[in-house]
Coordinates of C-alpha atoms (C1' of nucleotides) in Angstrom, one line a residue:
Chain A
X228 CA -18.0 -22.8 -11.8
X229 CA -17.5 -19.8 -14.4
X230 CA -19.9 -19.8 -17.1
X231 CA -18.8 -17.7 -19.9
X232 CA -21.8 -16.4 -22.2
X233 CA -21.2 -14.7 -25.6
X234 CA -23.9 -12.2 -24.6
X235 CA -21.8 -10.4 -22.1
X236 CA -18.3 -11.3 -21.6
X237 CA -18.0 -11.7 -17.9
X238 CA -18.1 -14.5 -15.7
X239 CA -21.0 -15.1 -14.3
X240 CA -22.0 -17.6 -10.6
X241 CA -25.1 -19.5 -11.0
X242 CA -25.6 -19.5 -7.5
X243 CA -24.7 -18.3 -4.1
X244 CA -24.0 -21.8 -3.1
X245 CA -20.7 -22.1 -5.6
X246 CA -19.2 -20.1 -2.6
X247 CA -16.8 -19.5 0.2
X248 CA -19.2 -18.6 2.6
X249 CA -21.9 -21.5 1.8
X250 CA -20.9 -25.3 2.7
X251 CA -20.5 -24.4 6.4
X252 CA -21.8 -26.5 9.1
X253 CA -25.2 -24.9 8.1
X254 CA -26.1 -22.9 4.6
X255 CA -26.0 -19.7 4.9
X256 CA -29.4 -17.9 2.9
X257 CA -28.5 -14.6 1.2
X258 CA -31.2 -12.2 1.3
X259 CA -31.9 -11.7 -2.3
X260 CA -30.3 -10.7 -5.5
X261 CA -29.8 -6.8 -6.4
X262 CA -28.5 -5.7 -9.6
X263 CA -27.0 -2.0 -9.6
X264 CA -26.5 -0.1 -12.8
X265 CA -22.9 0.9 -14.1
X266 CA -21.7 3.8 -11.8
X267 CA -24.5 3.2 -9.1
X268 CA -23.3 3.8 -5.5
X269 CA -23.5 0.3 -3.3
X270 CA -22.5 1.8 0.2
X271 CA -20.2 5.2 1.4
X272 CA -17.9 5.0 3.5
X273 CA -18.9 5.7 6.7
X274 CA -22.5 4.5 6.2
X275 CA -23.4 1.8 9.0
X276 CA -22.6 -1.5 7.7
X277 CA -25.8 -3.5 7.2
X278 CA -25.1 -6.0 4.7
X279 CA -22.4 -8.4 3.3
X280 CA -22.1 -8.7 -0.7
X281 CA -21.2 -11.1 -3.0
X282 CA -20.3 -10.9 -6.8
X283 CA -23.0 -13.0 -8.9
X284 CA -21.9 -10.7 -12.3
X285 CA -20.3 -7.9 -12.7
X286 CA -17.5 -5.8 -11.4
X287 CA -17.3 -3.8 -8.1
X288 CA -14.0 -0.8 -7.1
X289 CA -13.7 0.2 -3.6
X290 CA -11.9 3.1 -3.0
X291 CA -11.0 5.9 -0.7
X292 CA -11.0 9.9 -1.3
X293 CA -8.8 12.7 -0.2
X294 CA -10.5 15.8 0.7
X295 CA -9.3 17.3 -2.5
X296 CA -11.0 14.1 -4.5
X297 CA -7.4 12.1 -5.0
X298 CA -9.0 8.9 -4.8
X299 CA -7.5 5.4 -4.9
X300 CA -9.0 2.3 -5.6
X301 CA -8.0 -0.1 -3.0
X302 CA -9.8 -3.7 -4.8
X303 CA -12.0 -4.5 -7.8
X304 CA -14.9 -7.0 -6.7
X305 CA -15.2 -9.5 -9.7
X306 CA -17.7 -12.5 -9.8
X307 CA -17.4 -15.2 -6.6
X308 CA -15.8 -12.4 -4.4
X309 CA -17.6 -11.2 -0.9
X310 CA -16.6 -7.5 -0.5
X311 CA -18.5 -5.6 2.8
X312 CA -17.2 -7.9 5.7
X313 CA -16.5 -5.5 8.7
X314 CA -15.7 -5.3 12.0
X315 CA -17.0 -2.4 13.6
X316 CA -20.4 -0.6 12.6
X317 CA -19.1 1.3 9.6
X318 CA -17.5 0.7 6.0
X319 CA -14.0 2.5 5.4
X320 CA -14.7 2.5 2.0
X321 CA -17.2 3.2 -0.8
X322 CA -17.9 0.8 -3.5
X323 CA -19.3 1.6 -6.5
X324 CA -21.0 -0.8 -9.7
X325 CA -18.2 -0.1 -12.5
X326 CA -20.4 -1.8 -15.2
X327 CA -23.4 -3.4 -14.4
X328 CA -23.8 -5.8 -11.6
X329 CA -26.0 -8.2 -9.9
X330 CA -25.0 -8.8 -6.2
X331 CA -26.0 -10.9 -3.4
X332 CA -27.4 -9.5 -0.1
X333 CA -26.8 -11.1 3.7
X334 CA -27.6 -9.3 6.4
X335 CA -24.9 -8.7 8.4
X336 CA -26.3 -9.1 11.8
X337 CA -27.5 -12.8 10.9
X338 CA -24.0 -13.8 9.7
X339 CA -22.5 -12.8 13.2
X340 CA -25.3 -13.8 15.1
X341 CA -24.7 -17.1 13.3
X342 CA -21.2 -17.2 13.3
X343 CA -21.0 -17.0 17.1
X344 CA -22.8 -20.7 17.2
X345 CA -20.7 -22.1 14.2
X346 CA -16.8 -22.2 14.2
X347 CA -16.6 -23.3 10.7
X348 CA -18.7 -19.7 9.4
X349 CA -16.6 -18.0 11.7
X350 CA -13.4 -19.9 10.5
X351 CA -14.6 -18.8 6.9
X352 CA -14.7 -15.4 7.8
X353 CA -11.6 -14.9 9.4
X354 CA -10.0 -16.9 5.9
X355 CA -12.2 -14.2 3.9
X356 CA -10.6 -11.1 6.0
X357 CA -7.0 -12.6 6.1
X358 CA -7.3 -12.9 2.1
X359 CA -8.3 -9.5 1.4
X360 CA -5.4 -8.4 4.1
X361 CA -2.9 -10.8 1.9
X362 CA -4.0 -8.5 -1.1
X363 CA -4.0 -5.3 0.4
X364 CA -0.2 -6.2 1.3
X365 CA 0.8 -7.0 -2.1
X366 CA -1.1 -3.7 -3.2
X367 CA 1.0 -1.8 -0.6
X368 CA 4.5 -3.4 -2.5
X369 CA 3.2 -2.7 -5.7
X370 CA 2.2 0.9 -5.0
X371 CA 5.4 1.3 -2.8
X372 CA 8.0 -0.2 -4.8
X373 CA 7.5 -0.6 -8.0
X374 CA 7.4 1.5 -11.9
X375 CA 4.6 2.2 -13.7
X376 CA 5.4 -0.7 -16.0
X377 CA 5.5 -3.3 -13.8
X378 CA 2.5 -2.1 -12.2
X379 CA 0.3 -2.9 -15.4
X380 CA 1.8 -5.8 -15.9
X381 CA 1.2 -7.1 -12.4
X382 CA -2.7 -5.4 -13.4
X383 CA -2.8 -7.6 -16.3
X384 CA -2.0 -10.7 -14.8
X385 CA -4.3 -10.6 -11.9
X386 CA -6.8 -9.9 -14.2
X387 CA -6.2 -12.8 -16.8
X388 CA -6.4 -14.7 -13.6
X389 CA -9.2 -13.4 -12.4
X390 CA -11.7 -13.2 -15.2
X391 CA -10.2 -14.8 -18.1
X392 CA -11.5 -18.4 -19.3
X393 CA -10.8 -17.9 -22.5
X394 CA -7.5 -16.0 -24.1
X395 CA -9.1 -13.1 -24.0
X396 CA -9.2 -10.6 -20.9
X397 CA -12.0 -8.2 -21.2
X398 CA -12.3 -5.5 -19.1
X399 CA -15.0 -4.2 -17.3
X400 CA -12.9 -0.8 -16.3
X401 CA -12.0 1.9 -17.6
X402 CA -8.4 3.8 -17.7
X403 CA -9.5 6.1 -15.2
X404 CA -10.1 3.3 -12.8
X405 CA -7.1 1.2 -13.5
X406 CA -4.8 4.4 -13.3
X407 CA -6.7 5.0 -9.3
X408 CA -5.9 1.2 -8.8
X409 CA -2.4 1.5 -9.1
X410 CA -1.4 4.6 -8.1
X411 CA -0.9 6.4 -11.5
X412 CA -2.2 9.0 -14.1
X413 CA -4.3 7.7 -17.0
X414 CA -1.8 8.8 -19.4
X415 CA 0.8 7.0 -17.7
X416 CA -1.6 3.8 -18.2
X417 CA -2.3 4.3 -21.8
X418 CA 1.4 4.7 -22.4
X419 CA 2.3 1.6 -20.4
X420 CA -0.1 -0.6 -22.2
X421 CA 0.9 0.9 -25.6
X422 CA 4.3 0.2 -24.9
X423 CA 3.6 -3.4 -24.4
X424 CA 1.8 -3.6 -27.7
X425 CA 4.7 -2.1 -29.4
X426 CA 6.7 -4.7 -27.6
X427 CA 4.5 -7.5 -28.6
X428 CA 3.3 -8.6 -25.2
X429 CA -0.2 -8.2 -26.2
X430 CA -2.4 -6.7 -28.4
X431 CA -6.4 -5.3 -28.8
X432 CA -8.9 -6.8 -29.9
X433 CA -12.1 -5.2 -32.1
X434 CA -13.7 -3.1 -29.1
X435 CA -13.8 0.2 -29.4
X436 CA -12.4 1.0 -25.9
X437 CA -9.6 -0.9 -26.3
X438 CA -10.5 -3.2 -23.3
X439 CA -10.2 -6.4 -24.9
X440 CA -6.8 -7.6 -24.7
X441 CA -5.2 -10.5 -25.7
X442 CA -1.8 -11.7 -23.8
X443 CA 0.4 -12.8 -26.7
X444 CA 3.8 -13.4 -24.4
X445 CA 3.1 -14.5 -21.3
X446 CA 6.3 -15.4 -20.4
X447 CA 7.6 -11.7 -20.9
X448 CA 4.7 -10.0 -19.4
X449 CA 5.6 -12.2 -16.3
X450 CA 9.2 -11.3 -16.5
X451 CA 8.1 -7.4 -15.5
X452 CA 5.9 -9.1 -12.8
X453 CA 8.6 -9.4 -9.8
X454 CA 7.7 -11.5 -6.9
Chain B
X1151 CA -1.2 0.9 30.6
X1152 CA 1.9 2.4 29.4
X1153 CA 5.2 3.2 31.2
X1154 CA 7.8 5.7 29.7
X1155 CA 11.4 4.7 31.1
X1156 CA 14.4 7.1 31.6
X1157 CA 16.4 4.4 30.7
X1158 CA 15.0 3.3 27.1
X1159 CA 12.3 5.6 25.8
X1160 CA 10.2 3.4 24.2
X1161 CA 6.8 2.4 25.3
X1162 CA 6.6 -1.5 27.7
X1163 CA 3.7 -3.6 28.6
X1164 CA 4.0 -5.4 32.0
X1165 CA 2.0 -8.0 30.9
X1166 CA -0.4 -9.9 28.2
X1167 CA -3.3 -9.6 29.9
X1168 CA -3.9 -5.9 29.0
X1169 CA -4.3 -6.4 25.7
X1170 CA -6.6 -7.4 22.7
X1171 CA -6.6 -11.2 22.8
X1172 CA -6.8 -11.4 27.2
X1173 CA -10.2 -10.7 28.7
X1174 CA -12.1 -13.5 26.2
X1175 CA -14.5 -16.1 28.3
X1176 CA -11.2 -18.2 29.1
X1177 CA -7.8 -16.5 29.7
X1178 CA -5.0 -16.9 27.3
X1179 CA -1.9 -18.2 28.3
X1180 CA 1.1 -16.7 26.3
X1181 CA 4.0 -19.6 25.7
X1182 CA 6.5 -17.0 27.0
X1183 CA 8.7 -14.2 26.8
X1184 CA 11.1 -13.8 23.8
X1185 CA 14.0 -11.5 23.3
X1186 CA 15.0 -10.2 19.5
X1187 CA 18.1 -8.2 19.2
X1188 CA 18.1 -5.7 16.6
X1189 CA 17.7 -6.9 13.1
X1190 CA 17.3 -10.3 14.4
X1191 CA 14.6 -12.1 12.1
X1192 CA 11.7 -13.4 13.8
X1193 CA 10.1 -15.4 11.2
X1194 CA 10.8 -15.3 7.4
X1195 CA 7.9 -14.9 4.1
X1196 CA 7.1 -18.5 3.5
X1197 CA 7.8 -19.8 6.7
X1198 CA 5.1 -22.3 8.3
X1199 CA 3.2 -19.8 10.7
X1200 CA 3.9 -21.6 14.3
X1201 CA 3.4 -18.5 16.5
X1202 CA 1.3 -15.5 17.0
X1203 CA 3.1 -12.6 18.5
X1204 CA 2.4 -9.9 20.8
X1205 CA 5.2 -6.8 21.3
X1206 CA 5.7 -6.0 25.0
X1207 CA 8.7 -4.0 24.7
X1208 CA 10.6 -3.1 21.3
X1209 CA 9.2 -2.2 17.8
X1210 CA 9.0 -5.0 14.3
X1211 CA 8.7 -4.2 11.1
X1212 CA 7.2 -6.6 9.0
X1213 CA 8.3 -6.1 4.9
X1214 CA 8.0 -7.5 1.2
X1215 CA 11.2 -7.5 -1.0
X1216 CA 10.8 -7.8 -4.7
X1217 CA 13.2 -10.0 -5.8
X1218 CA 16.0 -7.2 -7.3
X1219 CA 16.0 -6.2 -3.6
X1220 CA 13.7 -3.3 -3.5
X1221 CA 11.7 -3.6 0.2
X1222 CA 8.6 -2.5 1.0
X1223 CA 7.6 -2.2 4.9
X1224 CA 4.3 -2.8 5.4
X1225 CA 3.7 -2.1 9.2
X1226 CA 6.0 -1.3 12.3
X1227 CA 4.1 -3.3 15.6
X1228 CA 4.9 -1.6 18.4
X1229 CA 3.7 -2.5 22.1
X1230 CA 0.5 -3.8 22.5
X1231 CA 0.5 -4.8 18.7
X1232 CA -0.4 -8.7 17.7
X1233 CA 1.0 -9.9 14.5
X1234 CA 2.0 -12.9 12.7
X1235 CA -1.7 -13.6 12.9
X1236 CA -2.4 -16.2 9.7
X1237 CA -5.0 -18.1 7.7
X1238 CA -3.1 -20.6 6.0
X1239 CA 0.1 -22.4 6.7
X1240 CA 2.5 -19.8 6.1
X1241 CA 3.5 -16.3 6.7
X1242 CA 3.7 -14.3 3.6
X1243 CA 6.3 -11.4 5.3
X1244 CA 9.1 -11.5 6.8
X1245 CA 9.7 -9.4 10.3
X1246 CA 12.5 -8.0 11.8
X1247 CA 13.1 -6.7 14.9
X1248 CA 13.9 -2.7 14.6
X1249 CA 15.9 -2.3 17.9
X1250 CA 16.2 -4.9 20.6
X1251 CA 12.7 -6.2 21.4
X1252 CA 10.5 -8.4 23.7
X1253 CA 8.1 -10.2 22.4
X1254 CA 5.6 -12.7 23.9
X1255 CA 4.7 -15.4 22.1
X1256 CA 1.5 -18.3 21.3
X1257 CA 1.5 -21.6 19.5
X1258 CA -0.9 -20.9 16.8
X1259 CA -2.5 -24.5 17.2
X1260 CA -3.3 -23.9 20.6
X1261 CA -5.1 -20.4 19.7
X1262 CA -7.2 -22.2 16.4
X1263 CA -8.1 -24.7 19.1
X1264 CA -9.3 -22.5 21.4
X1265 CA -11.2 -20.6 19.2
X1266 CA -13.0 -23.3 17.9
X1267 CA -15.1 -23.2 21.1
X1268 CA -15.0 -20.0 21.8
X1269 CA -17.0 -17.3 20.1
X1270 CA -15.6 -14.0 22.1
X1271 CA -12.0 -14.9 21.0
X1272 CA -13.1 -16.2 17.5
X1273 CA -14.6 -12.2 16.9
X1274 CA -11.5 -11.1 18.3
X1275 CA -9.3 -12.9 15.4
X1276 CA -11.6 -11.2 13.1
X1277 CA -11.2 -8.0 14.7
X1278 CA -7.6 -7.8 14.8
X1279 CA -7.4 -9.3 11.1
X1280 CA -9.2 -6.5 10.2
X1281 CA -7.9 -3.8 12.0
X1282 CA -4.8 -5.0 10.2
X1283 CA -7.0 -4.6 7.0
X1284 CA -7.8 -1.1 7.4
X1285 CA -4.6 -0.2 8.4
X1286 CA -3.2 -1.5 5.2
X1287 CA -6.2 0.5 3.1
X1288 CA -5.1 3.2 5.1
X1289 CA -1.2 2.9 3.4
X1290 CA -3.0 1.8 0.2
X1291 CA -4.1 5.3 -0.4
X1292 CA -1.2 6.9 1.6
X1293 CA 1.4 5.0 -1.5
X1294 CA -1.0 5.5 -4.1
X1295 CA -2.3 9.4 -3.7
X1296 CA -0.2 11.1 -1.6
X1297 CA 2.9 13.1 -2.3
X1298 CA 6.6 12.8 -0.3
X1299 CA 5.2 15.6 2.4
X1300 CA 2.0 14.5 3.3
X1301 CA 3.5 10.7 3.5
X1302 CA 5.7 12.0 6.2
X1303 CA 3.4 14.0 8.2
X1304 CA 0.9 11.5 8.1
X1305 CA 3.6 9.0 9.3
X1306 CA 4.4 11.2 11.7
X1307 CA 1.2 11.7 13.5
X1308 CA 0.8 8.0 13.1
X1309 CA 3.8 7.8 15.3
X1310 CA 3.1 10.6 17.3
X1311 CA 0.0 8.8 18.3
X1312 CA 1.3 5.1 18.5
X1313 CA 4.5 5.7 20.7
X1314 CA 4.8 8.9 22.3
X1315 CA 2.8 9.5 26.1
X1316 CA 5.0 12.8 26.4
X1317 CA 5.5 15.3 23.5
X1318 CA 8.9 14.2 22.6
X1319 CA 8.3 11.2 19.7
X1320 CA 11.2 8.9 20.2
X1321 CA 11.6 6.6 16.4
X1322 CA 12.9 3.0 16.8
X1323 CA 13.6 3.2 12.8
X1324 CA 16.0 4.5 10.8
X1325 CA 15.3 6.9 7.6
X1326 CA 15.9 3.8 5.5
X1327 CA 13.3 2.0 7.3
X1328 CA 11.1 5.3 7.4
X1329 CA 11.3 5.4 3.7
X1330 CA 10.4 2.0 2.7
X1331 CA 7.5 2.4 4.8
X1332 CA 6.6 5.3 3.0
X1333 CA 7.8 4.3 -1.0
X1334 CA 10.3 6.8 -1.0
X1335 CA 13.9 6.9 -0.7
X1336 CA 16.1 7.9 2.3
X1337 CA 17.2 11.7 0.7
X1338 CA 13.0 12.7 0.4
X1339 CA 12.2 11.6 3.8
X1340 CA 14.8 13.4 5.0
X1341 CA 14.5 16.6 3.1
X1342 CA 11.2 16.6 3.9
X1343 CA 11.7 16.2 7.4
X1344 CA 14.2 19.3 7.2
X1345 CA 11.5 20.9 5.3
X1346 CA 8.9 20.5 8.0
X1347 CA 11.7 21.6 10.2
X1348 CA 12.2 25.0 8.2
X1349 CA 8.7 25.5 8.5
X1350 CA 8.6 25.6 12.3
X1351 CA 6.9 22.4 12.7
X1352 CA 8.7 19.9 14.3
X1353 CA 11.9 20.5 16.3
X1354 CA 15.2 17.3 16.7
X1355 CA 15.9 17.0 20.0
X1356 CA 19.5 16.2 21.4
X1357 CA 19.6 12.6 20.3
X1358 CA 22.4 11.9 17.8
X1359 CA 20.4 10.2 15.0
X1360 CA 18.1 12.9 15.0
X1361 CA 15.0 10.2 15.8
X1362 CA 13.9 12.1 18.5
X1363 CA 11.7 15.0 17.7
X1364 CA 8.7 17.2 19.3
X1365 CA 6.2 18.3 17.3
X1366 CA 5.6 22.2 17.5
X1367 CA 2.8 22.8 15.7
X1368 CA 0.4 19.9 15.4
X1369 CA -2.5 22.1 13.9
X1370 CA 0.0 22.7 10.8
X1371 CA 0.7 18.7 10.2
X1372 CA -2.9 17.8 10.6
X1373 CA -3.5 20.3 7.7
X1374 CA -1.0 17.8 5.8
X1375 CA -2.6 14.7 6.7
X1376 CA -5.3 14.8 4.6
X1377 CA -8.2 12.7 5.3
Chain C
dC1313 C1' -25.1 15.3 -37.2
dG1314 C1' -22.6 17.2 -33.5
dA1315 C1' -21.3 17.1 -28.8
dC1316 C1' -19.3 14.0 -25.6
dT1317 C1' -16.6 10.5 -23.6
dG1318 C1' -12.7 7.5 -23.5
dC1319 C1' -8.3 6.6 -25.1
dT1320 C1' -3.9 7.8 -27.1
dT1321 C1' 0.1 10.6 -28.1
dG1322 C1' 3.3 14.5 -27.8
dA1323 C1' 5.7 18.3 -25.4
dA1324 C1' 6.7 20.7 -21.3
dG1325 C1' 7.1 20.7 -16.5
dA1326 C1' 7.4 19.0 -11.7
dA1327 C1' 8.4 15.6 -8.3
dA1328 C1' 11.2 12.3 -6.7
dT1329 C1' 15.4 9.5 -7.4
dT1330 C1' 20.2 8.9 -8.2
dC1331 C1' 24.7 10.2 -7.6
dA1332 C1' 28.0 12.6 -4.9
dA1333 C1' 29.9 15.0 -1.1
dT1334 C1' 29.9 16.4 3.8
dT1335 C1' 28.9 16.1 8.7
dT1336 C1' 28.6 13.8 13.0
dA1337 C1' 28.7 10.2 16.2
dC1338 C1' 30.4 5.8 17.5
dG1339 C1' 33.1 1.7 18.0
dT1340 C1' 37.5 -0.6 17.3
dG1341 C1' 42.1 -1.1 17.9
dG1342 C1' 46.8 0.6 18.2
Chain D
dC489 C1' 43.1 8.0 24.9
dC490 C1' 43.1 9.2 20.3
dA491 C1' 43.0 7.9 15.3
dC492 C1' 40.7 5.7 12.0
dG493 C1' 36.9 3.4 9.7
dT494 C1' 32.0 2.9 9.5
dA495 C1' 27.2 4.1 9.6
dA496 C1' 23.4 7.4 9.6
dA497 C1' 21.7 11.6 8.2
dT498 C1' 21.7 15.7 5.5
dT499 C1' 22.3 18.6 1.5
dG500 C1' 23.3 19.8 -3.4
dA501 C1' 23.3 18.9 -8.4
dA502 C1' 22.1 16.1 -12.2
dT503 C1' 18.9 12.9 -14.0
dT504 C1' 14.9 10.1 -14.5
dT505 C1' 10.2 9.1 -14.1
dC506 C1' 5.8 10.4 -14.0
dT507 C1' 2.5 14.1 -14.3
dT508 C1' 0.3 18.0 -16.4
dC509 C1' -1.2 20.3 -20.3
dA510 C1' -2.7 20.1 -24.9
dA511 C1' -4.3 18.2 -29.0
dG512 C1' -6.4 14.7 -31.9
dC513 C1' -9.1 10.5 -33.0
dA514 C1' -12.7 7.2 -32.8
dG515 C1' -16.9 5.5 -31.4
dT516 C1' -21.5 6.6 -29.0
dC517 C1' -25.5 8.8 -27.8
dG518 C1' -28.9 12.1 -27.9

DNA sequence: CGACTGCTTGAAGAAATTCAATTTACGTGG
DNA sequence: CCACGTAAATTGAATTTCTTCAAGCAGTCG
């Protein structure tokens, strides 16, 4: 269940419970809530992988770096999600807090060790991997194939779905972040959501950053949204 | 163990039980052999996900197509590879064979049973989901950050490492096939194959479509590939 | 208050695409 | 067996898209 507070804007989980990973043939108890601060490193790549995460507030990127600090966010984390699941010993990615964030902790070793008595956790965790694989393919087609237009838009509506209740889609990232999402400059951003102003697709709201938007033709912004 | 061939110079399997999803606590027992000629679909997006697959002999690409047509590949399986691996009911790509290719092939139901009483092969869905996963990061950053040279090069030590046992690296694909792997278009991967080939990099051997080539100077490419 | 950051916009430039033409091999059919 | 048509790859020239560079504006924070 979202809960949507006037204080902060984000969704928000009550609980751990509300989740993919609990309701399996026995509940699963995360270690503990941590709450990073906007900016704050959660794991590097490469750093042994000790823990499994889940969203209770906040946003999370994951992203990779060239040597010559190209970097490209491969996912943003948003409340409910369960980002850290790996195979081998080591993350391939780092993940950073992009606004403040509380997260929930499981040890990894006691997910596995538990897994390999119950089918249904270990059922849940192959679902969990094969949806961020299903996501990571339709990243690869939209960094692939298609124009900076339709890139925001496809931005804009997996955000509305994401972490919209209302009509209004706030943000948590900046530009910079959305540009290294989907494969583009943040100039090339700024002049793709300008350009769907001027065409009445949507429109800001008061904040100051302009990352409060509104959606005002949904059936248009789809239109740019190929399948 | 891989065999190289006079006759075809693609890579062969002798038989499912050297691979990834053999070797658990109880053997699996493949449904049987399949054979694909070129361009023959094996399973299209949407389709209800019956089988898992396993290349013995051939090469598959497995792609996205926006609905004006424009195609996005998002892996080539090539022997020894297991695809077609799925949460839900359906397959969300569609795969093609890329030359004439033998495939062996499992009822799904029969592997989901299977692994709901055994652990070892359970962590080996999860492993192979996501080695899929960071593959797919891996062409995340590749279509996001890097430009039409490095693509190349990095697809071509990809290659070089997936399909050759000599030094000659013998392509199943096309260029068009090349590019849509890579989010380009046919001309830049083939200037920049040229290009490379100025540069005293790789070398075309004899073979008429120019998909057989030797890498000359492997320190040079690596220098491309940025990590 | 002033420096700073994040966002936007404009102009110039670069990279990749599009359009066009050529080459080469290959298969079909006279 | 050769001629013709087709398909794949390459190369060049023109064009488009996106990036880079530069400037300005608004809000925030010390």
């Amino acid at each position: 269940m979202l809960v949507r507070t006037a204080a902060d804007q984000m969704p928000r989980l009550n609980s751990p419970s509300e989740t993919a990973l609990a309701g399996g043939s026995s509940p699963i108890y995360w270690m503990g809530e941590f709450t990073y601060k906007r900016d704050a490193e959660i794991y590097g790549e490469k750093e042994p992988a000790e823990y499994v995460y889940q969203v209770k507030a906040g946003a999370v990127r994951s992203y990779k770096l060239l040597s010559d600090g190209r970097r490209q966010i491969g996912a943003f984390h948003l409340p409910g999600d369960i980002f850290g699941l790996t195979d081998g010993e080591a993350h391939w990615f780092t993940t950073e807090a992009v606004i403040d964030t509380t997260l929930w902790l499981l040890k990894r070793r006691s997910l596995e060790t538990e897994a390999r008595a119950d089918s249904i956790l270990s059922r849940r965790l192959i679902s969990i991997t094969t949806r961020n694989l299903q996501h990571a393919e339709d990243h690869v087609l939209l960094l692939g194939r298609k124009v900076a237009l339709e890139k925001v838009a496809t931005f804009l509506i997996e955000m509305d779905k994401r972490l919209t209740s209302a009509d209004v889609i706030t943000l948590p990232m900046g530009r910079r972040d959305i540009a290294d999402y989907l494969g583009l400059t943040v100039e090339t951003v700024s002049r793709s959501l300008s350009q769907l102003g001027r065409a009445g697709i949507l429109t800001f709201i008061g904040d100051t950053h302009h990352r409060e938007i509104t959606i005002l033709d949904r059936t248009q912004l789809l239109s740019l949204d190929l399948q």
